[in-house]
Structures are given as C-alpha cells and as structure tokens.
C-alpha cells in the first residue's frame, strides 16, 4: 500500500486510504508496525495540490490515529504544523495533534511534551484563522491532558491576541455551562473538554 498511496491517480489513492483506515480499525495495535510505516507517508500527501487525494488521505490519517497511537507519526505531523507554508496543511496537522493529545495514552505523549508545547504555541498564534481556531481546541485538550500549570506556562508564551482569544473562549464556554449549584465556585483548574474538529478543505 505504500506504493498505492503515492500513485497520482486519485481513485487508487482513495482505495488505498480506505483500506488503511479499515485495517487500522480492525486490527488496532496489531497494525502498529504498518501504521508506523504508512502514516508518515500519508501525512506527506495532505498538502498535495490534488484536493481529492488530500481529503481521502486526511480521512485515513484521522481513522488510524483514532484507532491506535502511532509514535513514528508524531515528528512528521508536528514538523509540518510548525514549518509548512500551507495553511491547509497546518490546519490538518493541528487537527491530528489535537486528536493525539485527546486520545493517546499519556505515557506516549510525554515523550514529546516539549514538541507538543511548541505546537500549541504555534497553532494559537498562527497567521491563519483556520489554524488558530483548531489551536484553541488543541489548547483545551492540552490543558486537560497535562494540567493547569503546564497549560498556563504555555499560554504565557503566546502573543497577547492568542491569550485574549483563549481566555474569551474559556469564559464563554463556562457561561454556557449550567452548574449544579449556582452558588458553587467554578474550579480554576477546569476547562471544557473539546473534541478535535477537522478543518473544512479550502485552498491554501
């Protein structure tokens, strides 16, 4: 399948991407070796100029990363999030990063904690609103996974606009939550648990 996903024909790539996703869902961690080989190659394709291929590959990456932790995918994804010139690619990679933070075991995530910190800082301050929006979801996931202290330290390194945006989002979410006891003080260590949101495909 490594050959098929590099094929220039979208139909071939679509079939390969669907097969990879189905295998990951069916085998789970038994597919780890294959996922470690294939996902970095899939991630390389999300920034290709062919929208059909990019969308199919994007769906396959989400499926695999949801089915199992893929350690060899971390560095390629974070590198593209930090360095890609394509806003669409950065948005896709921000989505993958959010998913990893939310769903993967902590023992896997802590091996790359500094890179995840960089990813949050970059995403919430990105030039693209699409990426910044995903970055705010990523920050909420980061807060829940790694705790208020590390999250606050990360937020303090972001620019003022990013800090205000995250703080405003947090307040709005808290205002929309009906507490069991109206007189109970809301914990300062609590942020809403947001699910990752996949960006809508658009031109870079």
Short mmCIF file of C-alpha atoms in Angstrom, two decimals:
data_model
loop_
_atom_site.label_atom_id
_atom_site.label_comp_id
_atom_site.label_asym_id
_atom_site.label_seq_id
_atom_site.Cartn_x
_atom_site.Cartn_y
_atom_site.Cartn_z
CA UNK A 1 0.00 0.00 0.00
CA UNK A 2 2.99 2.29 0.33
CA UNK A 3 3.18 2.31 -3.47
CA UNK A 4 -0.54 2.89 -3.99
CA UNK A 5 -0.75 5.95 -1.76
CA UNK A 6 1.93 7.64 -3.86
CA UNK A 7 0.05 6.94 -7.09
CA UNK A 8 -1.02 10.08 -8.96
CA UNK A 9 -4.43 8.62 -9.72
CA UNK A 10 -6.94 9.70 -7.10
CA UNK A 11 -9.01 6.52 -7.42
CA UNK A 12 -6.01 4.37 -6.50
CA UNK A 13 -5.12 6.59 -3.55
CA UNK A 14 -8.75 6.59 -2.37
CA UNK A 15 -8.90 2.81 -2.33
CA UNK A 16 -5.57 2.56 -0.53
CA UNK A 17 -6.55 5.18 2.05
CA UNK A 18 -9.86 3.44 2.75
CA UNK A 19 -8.10 0.10 3.09
CA UNK A 20 -5.54 1.51 5.52
CA UNK A 21 -8.29 3.01 7.67
CA UNK A 22 -10.29 -0.21 7.68
CA UNK A 23 -7.25 -2.29 8.62
CA UNK A 24 -6.37 0.09 11.47
CA UNK A 25 -9.90 -0.07 12.85
CA UNK A 26 -9.99 -3.85 12.54
CA UNK A 27 -6.55 -4.69 13.93
CA UNK A 28 -5.92 -1.86 16.37
CA UNK A 29 -2.49 -2.13 17.97
CA UNK A 30 -1.71 -5.22 15.88
CA UNK A 31 -1.37 -2.80 12.97
CA UNK A 32 1.29 -0.70 14.75
CA UNK A 33 4.22 -1.66 12.51
CA UNK A 34 2.21 -0.93 9.39
CA UNK A 35 0.88 2.33 10.80
CA UNK A 36 4.37 3.49 11.78
CA UNK A 37 5.43 2.96 8.18
CA UNK A 38 2.34 4.29 6.39
CA UNK A 39 1.08 7.27 8.41
CA UNK A 40 4.18 9.46 7.91
CA UNK A 41 3.80 8.85 4.17
CA UNK A 42 0.12 9.68 4.30
CA UNK A 43 0.82 12.90 6.17
CA UNK A 44 3.20 13.99 3.42
CA UNK A 45 0.27 13.89 0.99
CA UNK A 46 -2.19 16.11 2.87
CA UNK A 47 -0.52 19.16 1.37
CA UNK A 48 -0.61 17.92 -2.21
CA UNK A 49 -2.33 20.06 -4.80
CA UNK A 50 -4.96 17.43 -5.55
CA UNK A 51 -7.90 18.13 -3.23
CA UNK A 52 -9.47 14.73 -3.78
CA UNK A 53 -6.30 12.94 -2.74
CA UNK A 54 -5.74 15.30 0.20
CA UNK A 55 -9.24 14.71 1.56
CA UNK A 56 -9.01 10.93 1.23
CA UNK A 57 -5.61 10.86 2.90
CA UNK A 58 -6.80 13.19 5.65
CA UNK A 59 -9.68 10.85 6.48
CA UNK A 60 -7.34 7.86 6.60
CA UNK A 61 -4.92 9.63 8.94
CA UNK A 62 -7.75 10.57 11.32
CA UNK A 63 -9.02 6.99 11.32
CA UNK A 64 -5.62 5.48 12.04
CA UNK A 65 -4.69 7.98 14.76
CA UNK A 66 -8.05 7.37 16.43
CA UNK A 67 -7.56 3.60 16.34
CA UNK A 68 -4.08 3.45 17.83
CA UNK A 69 -1.11 5.52 18.97
CA UNK A 70 1.46 5.79 16.17
CA UNK A 71 4.76 7.04 17.64
CA UNK A 72 6.52 7.43 14.29
CA UNK A 73 3.82 9.83 13.11
CA UNK A 74 4.43 12.40 15.85
CA UNK A 75 7.52 14.14 14.49
CA UNK A 76 6.32 14.41 10.85
CA UNK A 77 2.98 15.85 11.98
CA UNK A 78 4.45 18.36 14.41
CA UNK A 79 7.14 19.39 11.93
CA UNK A 80 4.53 20.17 9.26
CA UNK A 81 2.40 22.05 11.77
CA UNK A 82 5.37 24.23 12.70
CA UNK A 83 7.01 24.63 9.30
CA UNK A 84 4.56 24.13 6.43
CA UNK A 85 3.82 27.17 4.28
CA UNK A 86 0.35 25.80 3.51
CA UNK A 87 -2.36 26.94 5.92
CA UNK A 88 -4.48 23.92 4.97
CA UNK A 89 -1.64 21.54 5.82
CA UNK A 90 -1.04 23.31 9.14
CA UNK A 91 -4.77 23.09 9.93
CA UNK A 92 -4.85 19.38 9.14
CA UNK A 93 -1.78 18.78 11.32
CA UNK A 94 -3.28 20.85 14.13
CA UNK A 95 -6.30 18.55 13.93
CA UNK A 96 -4.09 15.45 14.16
CA UNK A 97 -2.17 16.94 17.08
CA UNK A 98 -5.39 17.71 18.95
CA UNK A 99 -6.61 14.17 18.38
CA UNK A 100 -3.35 12.70 19.64
CA UNK A 101 -3.42 14.82 22.80
CA UNK A 102 -7.04 13.90 23.50
CA UNK A 103 -6.96 10.20 22.76
CA UNK A 104 -3.46 8.78 23.12
CA UNK A 105 -2.05 7.43 26.42
CA UNK A 106 -0.10 9.93 28.50
CA UNK A 107 2.99 7.72 28.51
CA UNK A 108 3.21 8.09 24.73
CA UNK A 109 2.60 11.84 24.75
CA UNK A 110 5.13 12.73 27.45
CA UNK A 111 8.00 11.55 25.25
CA UNK A 112 7.34 14.56 23.03
CA UNK A 113 5.95 17.01 25.58
CA UNK A 114 8.21 19.87 24.50
CA UNK A 115 7.19 19.46 20.86
CA UNK A 116 3.51 19.42 21.82
CA UNK A 117 4.07 22.61 23.80
CA UNK A 118 5.62 24.22 20.72
CA UNK A 119 2.70 23.01 18.64
CA UNK A 120 0.14 24.65 20.93
CA UNK A 121 2.06 27.92 20.98
CA UNK A 122 2.37 27.93 17.19
CA UNK A 123 -1.22 26.94 16.46
CA UNK A 124 -2.94 29.51 18.69
CA UNK A 125 -0.77 32.28 17.22
CA UNK A 126 -0.88 31.15 13.59
CA UNK A 127 -1.48 33.66 10.79
CA UNK A 128 -4.47 31.61 9.60
CA UNK A 129 -7.76 31.87 11.49
CA UNK A 130 -8.49 28.27 10.48
CA UNK A 131 -5.36 27.11 12.29
CA UNK A 132 -5.93 29.41 15.28
CA UNK A 133 -9.42 28.03 15.73
CA UNK A 134 -8.07 24.49 15.84
CA UNK A 135 -5.27 25.72 18.11
CA UNK A 136 -7.81 26.84 20.70
CA UNK A 137 -9.33 23.36 20.71
CA UNK A 138 -5.82 21.94 20.98
CA UNK A 139 -5.09 24.16 23.99
CA UNK A 140 -8.19 22.89 25.82
CA UNK A 141 -7.08 19.30 25.16
CA UNK A 142 -3.54 20.15 26.29
CA UNK A 143 -4.89 21.70 29.50
CA UNK A 144 -6.88 18.59 30.33
CA UNK A 145 -4.08 16.16 29.45
CA UNK A 146 -1.10 17.92 31.02
CA UNK A 147 -2.68 20.04 33.74
CA UNK A 148 -3.34 23.68 34.51
CA UNK A 149 0.22 24.60 35.50
CA UNK A 150 1.86 23.47 32.26
CA UNK A 151 -1.02 24.85 30.21
CA UNK A 152 -0.74 28.24 31.90
CA UNK A 153 3.01 28.27 31.31
CA UNK A 154 2.44 27.50 27.65
CA UNK A 155 -0.22 30.18 27.32
CA UNK A 156 2.07 32.77 28.89
CA UNK A 157 4.50 32.32 25.99
CA UNK A 158 1.83 33.08 23.38
CA UNK A 159 1.16 36.53 21.97
CA UNK A 160 -1.41 38.81 23.59
CA UNK A 161 -4.05 38.23 20.91
CA UNK A 162 -3.85 34.45 21.37
CA UNK A 163 -4.11 34.76 25.15
CA UNK A 164 -7.17 37.01 24.92
CA UNK A 165 -8.84 34.70 22.43
CA UNK A 166 -8.33 31.60 24.59
CA UNK A 167 -9.44 33.40 27.73
CA UNK A 168 -12.56 34.71 25.98
CA UNK A 169 -13.38 31.24 24.65
CA UNK A 170 -12.99 29.75 28.11
CA UNK A 171 -15.26 32.34 29.70
CA UNK A 172 -17.89 31.87 27.01
CA UNK A 173 -17.85 28.10 27.45
CA UNK A 174 -18.14 28.46 31.21
CA UNK A 175 -21.05 30.88 30.83
CA UNK A 176 -22.85 28.36 28.62
CA UNK A 177 -22.47 25.60 31.23
CA UNK A 178 -25.26 25.30 33.79
CA UNK A 179 -23.70 24.46 37.19
CA UNK A 180 -25.42 22.02 39.50
CA UNK A 181 -25.19 24.61 42.24
CA UNK A 182 -25.47 28.24 41.16
CA UNK A 183 -23.52 29.33 44.24
CA UNK A 184 -20.70 26.87 43.69
CA UNK A 185 -17.46 28.50 42.56
CA UNK A 186 -16.11 27.15 39.30
CA UNK A 187 -12.73 25.49 39.68
CA UNK A 188 -9.84 27.44 38.14
CA UNK A 189 -8.35 24.10 37.10
CA UNK A 190 -11.31 23.26 34.88
CA UNK A 191 -11.52 23.84 31.14
CA UNK A 192 -14.19 22.39 28.86
CA UNK A 193 -13.23 19.12 27.19
CA UNK A 194 -13.49 19.88 23.49
CA UNK A 195 -13.32 17.30 20.76
CA UNK A 196 -10.94 17.81 17.87
CA UNK A 197 -12.59 19.47 14.89
CA UNK A 198 -11.49 18.70 11.38
CA UNK A 199 -10.96 21.80 9.22
CA UNK A 200 -13.06 22.15 6.09
CA UNK A 201 -10.92 21.76 2.97
CA UNK A 202 -10.12 25.03 1.28
CA UNK A 203 -7.36 26.45 -0.83
CA UNK A 204 -4.09 27.26 0.92
#
